[in-house]
C-alpha positions as a printed NumPy array, in Angstrom:
array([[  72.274, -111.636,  141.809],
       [  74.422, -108.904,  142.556],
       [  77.273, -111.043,  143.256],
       [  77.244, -112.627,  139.899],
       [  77.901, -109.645,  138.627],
       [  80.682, -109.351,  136.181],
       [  82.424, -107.126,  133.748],
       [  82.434, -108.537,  130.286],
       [  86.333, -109.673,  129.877],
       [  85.626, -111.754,  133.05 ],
       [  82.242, -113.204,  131.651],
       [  84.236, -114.348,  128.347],
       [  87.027, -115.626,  130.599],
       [  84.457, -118.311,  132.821],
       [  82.378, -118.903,  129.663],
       [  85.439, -120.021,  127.678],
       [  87.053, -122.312,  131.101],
       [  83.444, -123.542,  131.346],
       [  83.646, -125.002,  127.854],
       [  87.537, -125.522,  128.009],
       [  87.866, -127.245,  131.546],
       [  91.188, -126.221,  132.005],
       [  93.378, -122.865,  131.167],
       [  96.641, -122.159,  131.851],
       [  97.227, -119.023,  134.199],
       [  99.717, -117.267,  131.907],
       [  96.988, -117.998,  128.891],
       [  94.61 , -115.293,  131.103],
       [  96.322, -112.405,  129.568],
       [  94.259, -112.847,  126.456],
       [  90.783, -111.936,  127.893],
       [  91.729, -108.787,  129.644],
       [  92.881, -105.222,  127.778],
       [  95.209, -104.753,  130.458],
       [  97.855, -107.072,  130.84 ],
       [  98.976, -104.822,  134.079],
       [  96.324, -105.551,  136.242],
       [  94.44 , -109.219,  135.141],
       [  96.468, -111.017,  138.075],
       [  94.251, -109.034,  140.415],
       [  91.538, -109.058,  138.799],
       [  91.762, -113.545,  138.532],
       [  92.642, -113.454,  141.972],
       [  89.053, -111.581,  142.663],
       [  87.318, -114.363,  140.781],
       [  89.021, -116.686,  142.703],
       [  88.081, -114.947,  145.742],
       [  84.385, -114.898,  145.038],
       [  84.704, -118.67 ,  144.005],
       [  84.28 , -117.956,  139.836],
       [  87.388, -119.537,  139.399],
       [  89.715, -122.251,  141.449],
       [  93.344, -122.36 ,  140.746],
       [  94.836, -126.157,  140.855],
       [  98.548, -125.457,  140.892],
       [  98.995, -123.165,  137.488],
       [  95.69 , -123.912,  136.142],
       [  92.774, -122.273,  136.449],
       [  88.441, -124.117,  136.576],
       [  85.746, -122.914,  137.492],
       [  84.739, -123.036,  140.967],
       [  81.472, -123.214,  142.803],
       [  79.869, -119.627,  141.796],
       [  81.035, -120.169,  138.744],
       [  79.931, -123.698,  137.98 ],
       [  76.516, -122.137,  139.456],
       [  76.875, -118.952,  136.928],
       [  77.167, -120.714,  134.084],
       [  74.494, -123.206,  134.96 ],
       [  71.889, -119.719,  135.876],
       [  72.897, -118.887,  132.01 ],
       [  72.539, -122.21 ,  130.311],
       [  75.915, -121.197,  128.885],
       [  77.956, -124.4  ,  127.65 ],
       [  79.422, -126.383,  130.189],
       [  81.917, -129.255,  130.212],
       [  82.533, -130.829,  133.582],
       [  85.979, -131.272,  134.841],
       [  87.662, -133.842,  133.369],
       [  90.533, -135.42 ,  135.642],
       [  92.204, -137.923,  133.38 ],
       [  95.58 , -136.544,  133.239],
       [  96.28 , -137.063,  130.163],
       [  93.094, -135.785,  128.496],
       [  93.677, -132.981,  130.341],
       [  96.992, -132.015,  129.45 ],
       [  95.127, -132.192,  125.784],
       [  93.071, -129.938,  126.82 ],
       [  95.394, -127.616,  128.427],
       [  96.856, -127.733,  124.34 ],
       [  93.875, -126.949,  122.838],
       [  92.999, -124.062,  125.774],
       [  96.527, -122.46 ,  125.286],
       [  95.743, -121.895,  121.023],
       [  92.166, -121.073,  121.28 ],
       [  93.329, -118.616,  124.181],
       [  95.758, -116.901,  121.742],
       [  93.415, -116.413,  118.779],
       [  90.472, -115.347,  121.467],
       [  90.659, -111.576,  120.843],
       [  91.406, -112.203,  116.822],
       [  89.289, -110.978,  114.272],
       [  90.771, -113.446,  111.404],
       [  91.271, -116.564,  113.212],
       [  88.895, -118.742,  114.807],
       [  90.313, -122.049,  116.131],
       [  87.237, -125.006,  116.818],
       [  88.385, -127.554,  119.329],
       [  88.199, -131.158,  118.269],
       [  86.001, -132.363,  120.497],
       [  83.484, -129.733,  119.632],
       [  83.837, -131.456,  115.862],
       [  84.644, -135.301,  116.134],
       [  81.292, -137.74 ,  116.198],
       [  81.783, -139.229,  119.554],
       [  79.773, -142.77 ,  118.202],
       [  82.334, -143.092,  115.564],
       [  85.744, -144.94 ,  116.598],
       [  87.289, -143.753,  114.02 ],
       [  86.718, -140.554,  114.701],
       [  87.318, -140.323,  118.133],
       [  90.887, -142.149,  117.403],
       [  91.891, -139.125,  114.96 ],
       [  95.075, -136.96 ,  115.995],
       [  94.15 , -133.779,  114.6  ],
       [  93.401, -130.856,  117.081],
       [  90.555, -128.754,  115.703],
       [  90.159, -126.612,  112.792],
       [  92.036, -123.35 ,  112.284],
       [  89.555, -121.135,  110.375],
       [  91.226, -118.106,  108.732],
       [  89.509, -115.633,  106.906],
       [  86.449, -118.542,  105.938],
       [  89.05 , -121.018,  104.919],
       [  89.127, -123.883,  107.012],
       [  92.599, -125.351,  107.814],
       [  92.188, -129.141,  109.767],
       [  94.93 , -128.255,  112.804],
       [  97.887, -130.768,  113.915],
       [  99.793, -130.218,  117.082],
       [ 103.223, -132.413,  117.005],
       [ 104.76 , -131.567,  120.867],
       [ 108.206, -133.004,  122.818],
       [ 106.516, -135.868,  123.93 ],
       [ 105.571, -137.085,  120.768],
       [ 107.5  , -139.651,  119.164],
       [ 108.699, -140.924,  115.663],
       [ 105.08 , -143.702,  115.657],
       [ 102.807, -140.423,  116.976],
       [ 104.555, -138.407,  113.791],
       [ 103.995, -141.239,  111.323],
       [ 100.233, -141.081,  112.741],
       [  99.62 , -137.735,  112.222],
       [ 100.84 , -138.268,  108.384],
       [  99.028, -141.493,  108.014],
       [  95.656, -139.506,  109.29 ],
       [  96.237, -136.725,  107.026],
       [  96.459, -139.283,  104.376],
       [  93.297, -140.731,  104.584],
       [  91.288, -137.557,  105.246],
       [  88.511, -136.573,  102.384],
       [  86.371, -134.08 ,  103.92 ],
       [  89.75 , -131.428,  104.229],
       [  92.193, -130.387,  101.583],
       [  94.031, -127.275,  104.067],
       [  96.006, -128.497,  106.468],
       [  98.275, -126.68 ,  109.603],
       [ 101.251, -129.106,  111.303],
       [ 102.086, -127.093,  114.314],
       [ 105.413, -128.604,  115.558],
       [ 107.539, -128.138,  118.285],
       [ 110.863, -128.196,  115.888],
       [ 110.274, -128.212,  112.404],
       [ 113.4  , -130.499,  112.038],
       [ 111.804, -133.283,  113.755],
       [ 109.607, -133.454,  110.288],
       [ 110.726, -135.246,  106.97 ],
       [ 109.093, -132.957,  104.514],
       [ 108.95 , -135.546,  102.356],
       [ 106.705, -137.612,  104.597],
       [ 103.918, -134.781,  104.48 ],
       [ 102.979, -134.719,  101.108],
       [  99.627, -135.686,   99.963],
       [  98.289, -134.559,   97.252],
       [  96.369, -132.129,   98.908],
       [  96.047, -128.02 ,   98.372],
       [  98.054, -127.263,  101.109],
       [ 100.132, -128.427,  103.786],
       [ 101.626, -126.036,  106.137],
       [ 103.873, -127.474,  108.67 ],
       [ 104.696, -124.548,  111.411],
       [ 107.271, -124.05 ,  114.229],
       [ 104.885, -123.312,  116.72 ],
       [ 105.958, -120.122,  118.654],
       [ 104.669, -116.951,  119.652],
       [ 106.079, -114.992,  116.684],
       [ 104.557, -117.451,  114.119],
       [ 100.763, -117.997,  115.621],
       [ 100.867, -114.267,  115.621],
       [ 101.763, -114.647,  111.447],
       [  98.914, -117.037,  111.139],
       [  96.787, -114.521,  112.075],
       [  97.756, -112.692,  108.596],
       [  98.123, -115.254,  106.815],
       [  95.385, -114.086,  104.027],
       [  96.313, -110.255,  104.452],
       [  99.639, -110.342,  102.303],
       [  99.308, -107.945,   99.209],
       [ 101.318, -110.567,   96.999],
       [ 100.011, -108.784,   93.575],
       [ 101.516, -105.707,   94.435],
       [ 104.847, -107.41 ,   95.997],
       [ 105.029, -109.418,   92.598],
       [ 104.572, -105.736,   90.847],
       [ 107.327, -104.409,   92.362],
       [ 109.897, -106.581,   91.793],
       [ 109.167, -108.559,   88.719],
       [ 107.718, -106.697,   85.182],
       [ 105.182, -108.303,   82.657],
       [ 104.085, -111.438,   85.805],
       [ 100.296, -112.052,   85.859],
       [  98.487, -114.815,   87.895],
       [  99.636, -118.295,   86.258],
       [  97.199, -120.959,   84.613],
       [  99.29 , -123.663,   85.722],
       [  99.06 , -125.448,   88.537],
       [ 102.396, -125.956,   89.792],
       [ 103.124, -122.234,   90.369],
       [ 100.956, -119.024,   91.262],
       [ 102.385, -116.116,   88.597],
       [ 104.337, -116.227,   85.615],
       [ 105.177, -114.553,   82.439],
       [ 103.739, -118.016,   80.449],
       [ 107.652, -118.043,   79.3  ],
       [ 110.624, -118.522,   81.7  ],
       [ 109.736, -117.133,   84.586],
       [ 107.648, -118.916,   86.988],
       [ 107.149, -118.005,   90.664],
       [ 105.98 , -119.136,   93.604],
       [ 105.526, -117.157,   96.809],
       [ 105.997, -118.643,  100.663],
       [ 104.569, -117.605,  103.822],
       [ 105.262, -120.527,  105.525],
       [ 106.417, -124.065,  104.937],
       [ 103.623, -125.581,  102.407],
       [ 105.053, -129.3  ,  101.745],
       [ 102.384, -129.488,   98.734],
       [ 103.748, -126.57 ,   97.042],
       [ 107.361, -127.586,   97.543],
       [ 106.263, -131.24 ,   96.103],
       [ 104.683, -129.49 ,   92.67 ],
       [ 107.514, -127.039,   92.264],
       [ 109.992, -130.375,   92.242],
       [ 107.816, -132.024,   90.06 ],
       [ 107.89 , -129.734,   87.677],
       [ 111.528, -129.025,   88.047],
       [ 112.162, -132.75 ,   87.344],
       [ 110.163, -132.533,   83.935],
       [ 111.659, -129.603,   82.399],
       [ 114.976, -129.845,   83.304],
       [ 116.086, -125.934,   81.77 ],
       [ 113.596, -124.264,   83.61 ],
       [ 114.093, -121.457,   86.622],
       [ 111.682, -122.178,   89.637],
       [ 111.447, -118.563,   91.54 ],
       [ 110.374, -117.931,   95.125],
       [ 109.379, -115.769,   97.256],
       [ 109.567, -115.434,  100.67 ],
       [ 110.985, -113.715,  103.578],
       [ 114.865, -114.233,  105.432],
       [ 113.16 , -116.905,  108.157],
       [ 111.723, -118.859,  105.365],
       [ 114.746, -119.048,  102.937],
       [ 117.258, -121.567,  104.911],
       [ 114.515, -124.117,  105.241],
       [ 113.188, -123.473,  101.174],
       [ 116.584, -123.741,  100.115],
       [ 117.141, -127.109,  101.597],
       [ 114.273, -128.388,   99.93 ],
       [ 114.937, -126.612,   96.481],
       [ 118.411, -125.294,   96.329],
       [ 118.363, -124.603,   92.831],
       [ 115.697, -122.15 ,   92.903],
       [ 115.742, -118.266,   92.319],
       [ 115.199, -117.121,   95.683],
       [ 113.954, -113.031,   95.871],
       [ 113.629, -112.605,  100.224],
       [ 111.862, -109.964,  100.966],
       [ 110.485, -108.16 ,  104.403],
       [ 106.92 , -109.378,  103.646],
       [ 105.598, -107.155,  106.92 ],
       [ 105.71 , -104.265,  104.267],
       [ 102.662, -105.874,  102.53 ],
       [ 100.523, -106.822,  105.114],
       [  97.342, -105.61 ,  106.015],
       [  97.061, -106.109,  109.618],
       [  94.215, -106.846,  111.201],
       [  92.076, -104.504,  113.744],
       [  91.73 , -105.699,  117.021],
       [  87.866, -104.353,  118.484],
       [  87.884, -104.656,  122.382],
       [  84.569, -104.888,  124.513],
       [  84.624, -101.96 ,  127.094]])
């Protein structure tokens, strides 16, 4: 038994490739406090057998196959299909990010979808984002994916009942028609998916928007109606943007449409406006650096 033992970032690093297959070696970062040294400290595992690297992925290799087997911890065996696997390797590389996060927690489709339906196994989405308790039903829309894949995404979308939060993650948020992801639903974030923005999802409950409206508007409480979120119940009626939400975007045009001499406002911050303003160019736009109203979250580390 003393050579199964391990130090707690490397247990959470084989239990997660033990229920993930496949991880991406960059994506090993995440598990260990010290970027500097987890290179060595992967190359150990390989070492001992823990872990086998095929070409820039990691699995698990004999000992570790056998570890996770002595702990009746969840195990998936390797699944070759190369295609299935570069899903995987997708769904590895986000859960990998939000690993170490305190207000995300990202649930892999297949630990979700009811195998012995077909039409659940033929569903596009990804998993389920869960932020703060609020459960967004994830997209992922990559390179490869072409005009038909996109139209299936929105026709999927469409038809789901259980979930009224969803997350697009695309790889260019021009490939999307905005238009084309409206639903009817409560929201509908479509996402450039980068570095910089998974790290904003990860706050995306933890802006202070009460005092931000405070600040720079006087006599704004929460609105009644639906199609924006504060307003003076008058002529000033605002809504606020974190990210892209087609849904909101559809309800402020609506209501633009009907009352023809009212002022939508919004509020967002400078990477949001050029896209907003495409969509409603008419609009009041107040851009502000929204990183001065967020409560960041605390990262706790295992020693």
């Amino acid at each position: 038994m003393s050579f199964f033992q391990i130090n707690e970032d490397e247990l959470s690093l084989i239990r997660f490739i033990a229920k993930y297959q496949y991880l991406n070696v960059k994506d090993a970062k995440y598990f260990f406090n010290s970027s500097r040294y987890y290179r060595n400290r992967i190359k150990t595992l390989i070492d001992k057998k823990f872990l086998r690297k095929i070409k820039w992925t990691l699995v698990l290799g004999q000992s570790g196959i056998q570890y996770v087997q002595l702990l009746n911890l969840e195990y998936n065996k390797l699944n070759k299909n190369q295609q299935y696997k570069e899903r995987l390797l997708n769904l590895s590389n986000i859960a990998a990010f939000y690993h170490n996060c305190n207000t995300v927690n990202f649930i892999p489709s297949f630990a979700i979808k009811d195998k012995t339906v077909f039409t659940t196994t033929g569903r596009r989405y990804i998993g389920i984002l869960n932020i703060n308790g609020i459960e967004y039903l994830a997209y992922q829309i990559l390179k490869r994916h072409d005009n038909k894949y996109i139209e299936s995404v929105a026709y999927d979308i469409q038809k789901e009942m259980k979930y009224s939060n969803f997350i697009i993650l695309v790889d260019d948020i021009n490939r999307i028609n905005l238009n084309d992801f409206v639903f009817g639903k409560n929201k509908t974030l479509v996402i450039e998916d980068n570095e910089a923005n998974r790290e904003k999802l990860k706050y995306l409950h933890s802006i202070r928007w009460n005092e931000l409206i405070d600040e720079y508007y006087e006599g704004i409480h929460l609105s009644e109606y639906y199609f924006c979120e504060y307003s003076n119940n008058k002529d000033t009626y605002i809504n606020t943007f974190y990210f892209i939400d087609t849904e909101k975007i559809n309800r402020i045009k609506y209501f633009l449409r009907e009352n023809h001499t009212k002022i939508a406002h919004i509020v967002c911050s400078t990477d949001m406006e050029q896209n907003l303003r495409k969509e409603l160019p008419n609009a009041n736009y107040c851009v502000v650096n929204l990183e001065k109203y967020i409560d960041k979250e605390r990262k706790y580390y295992k020693c």
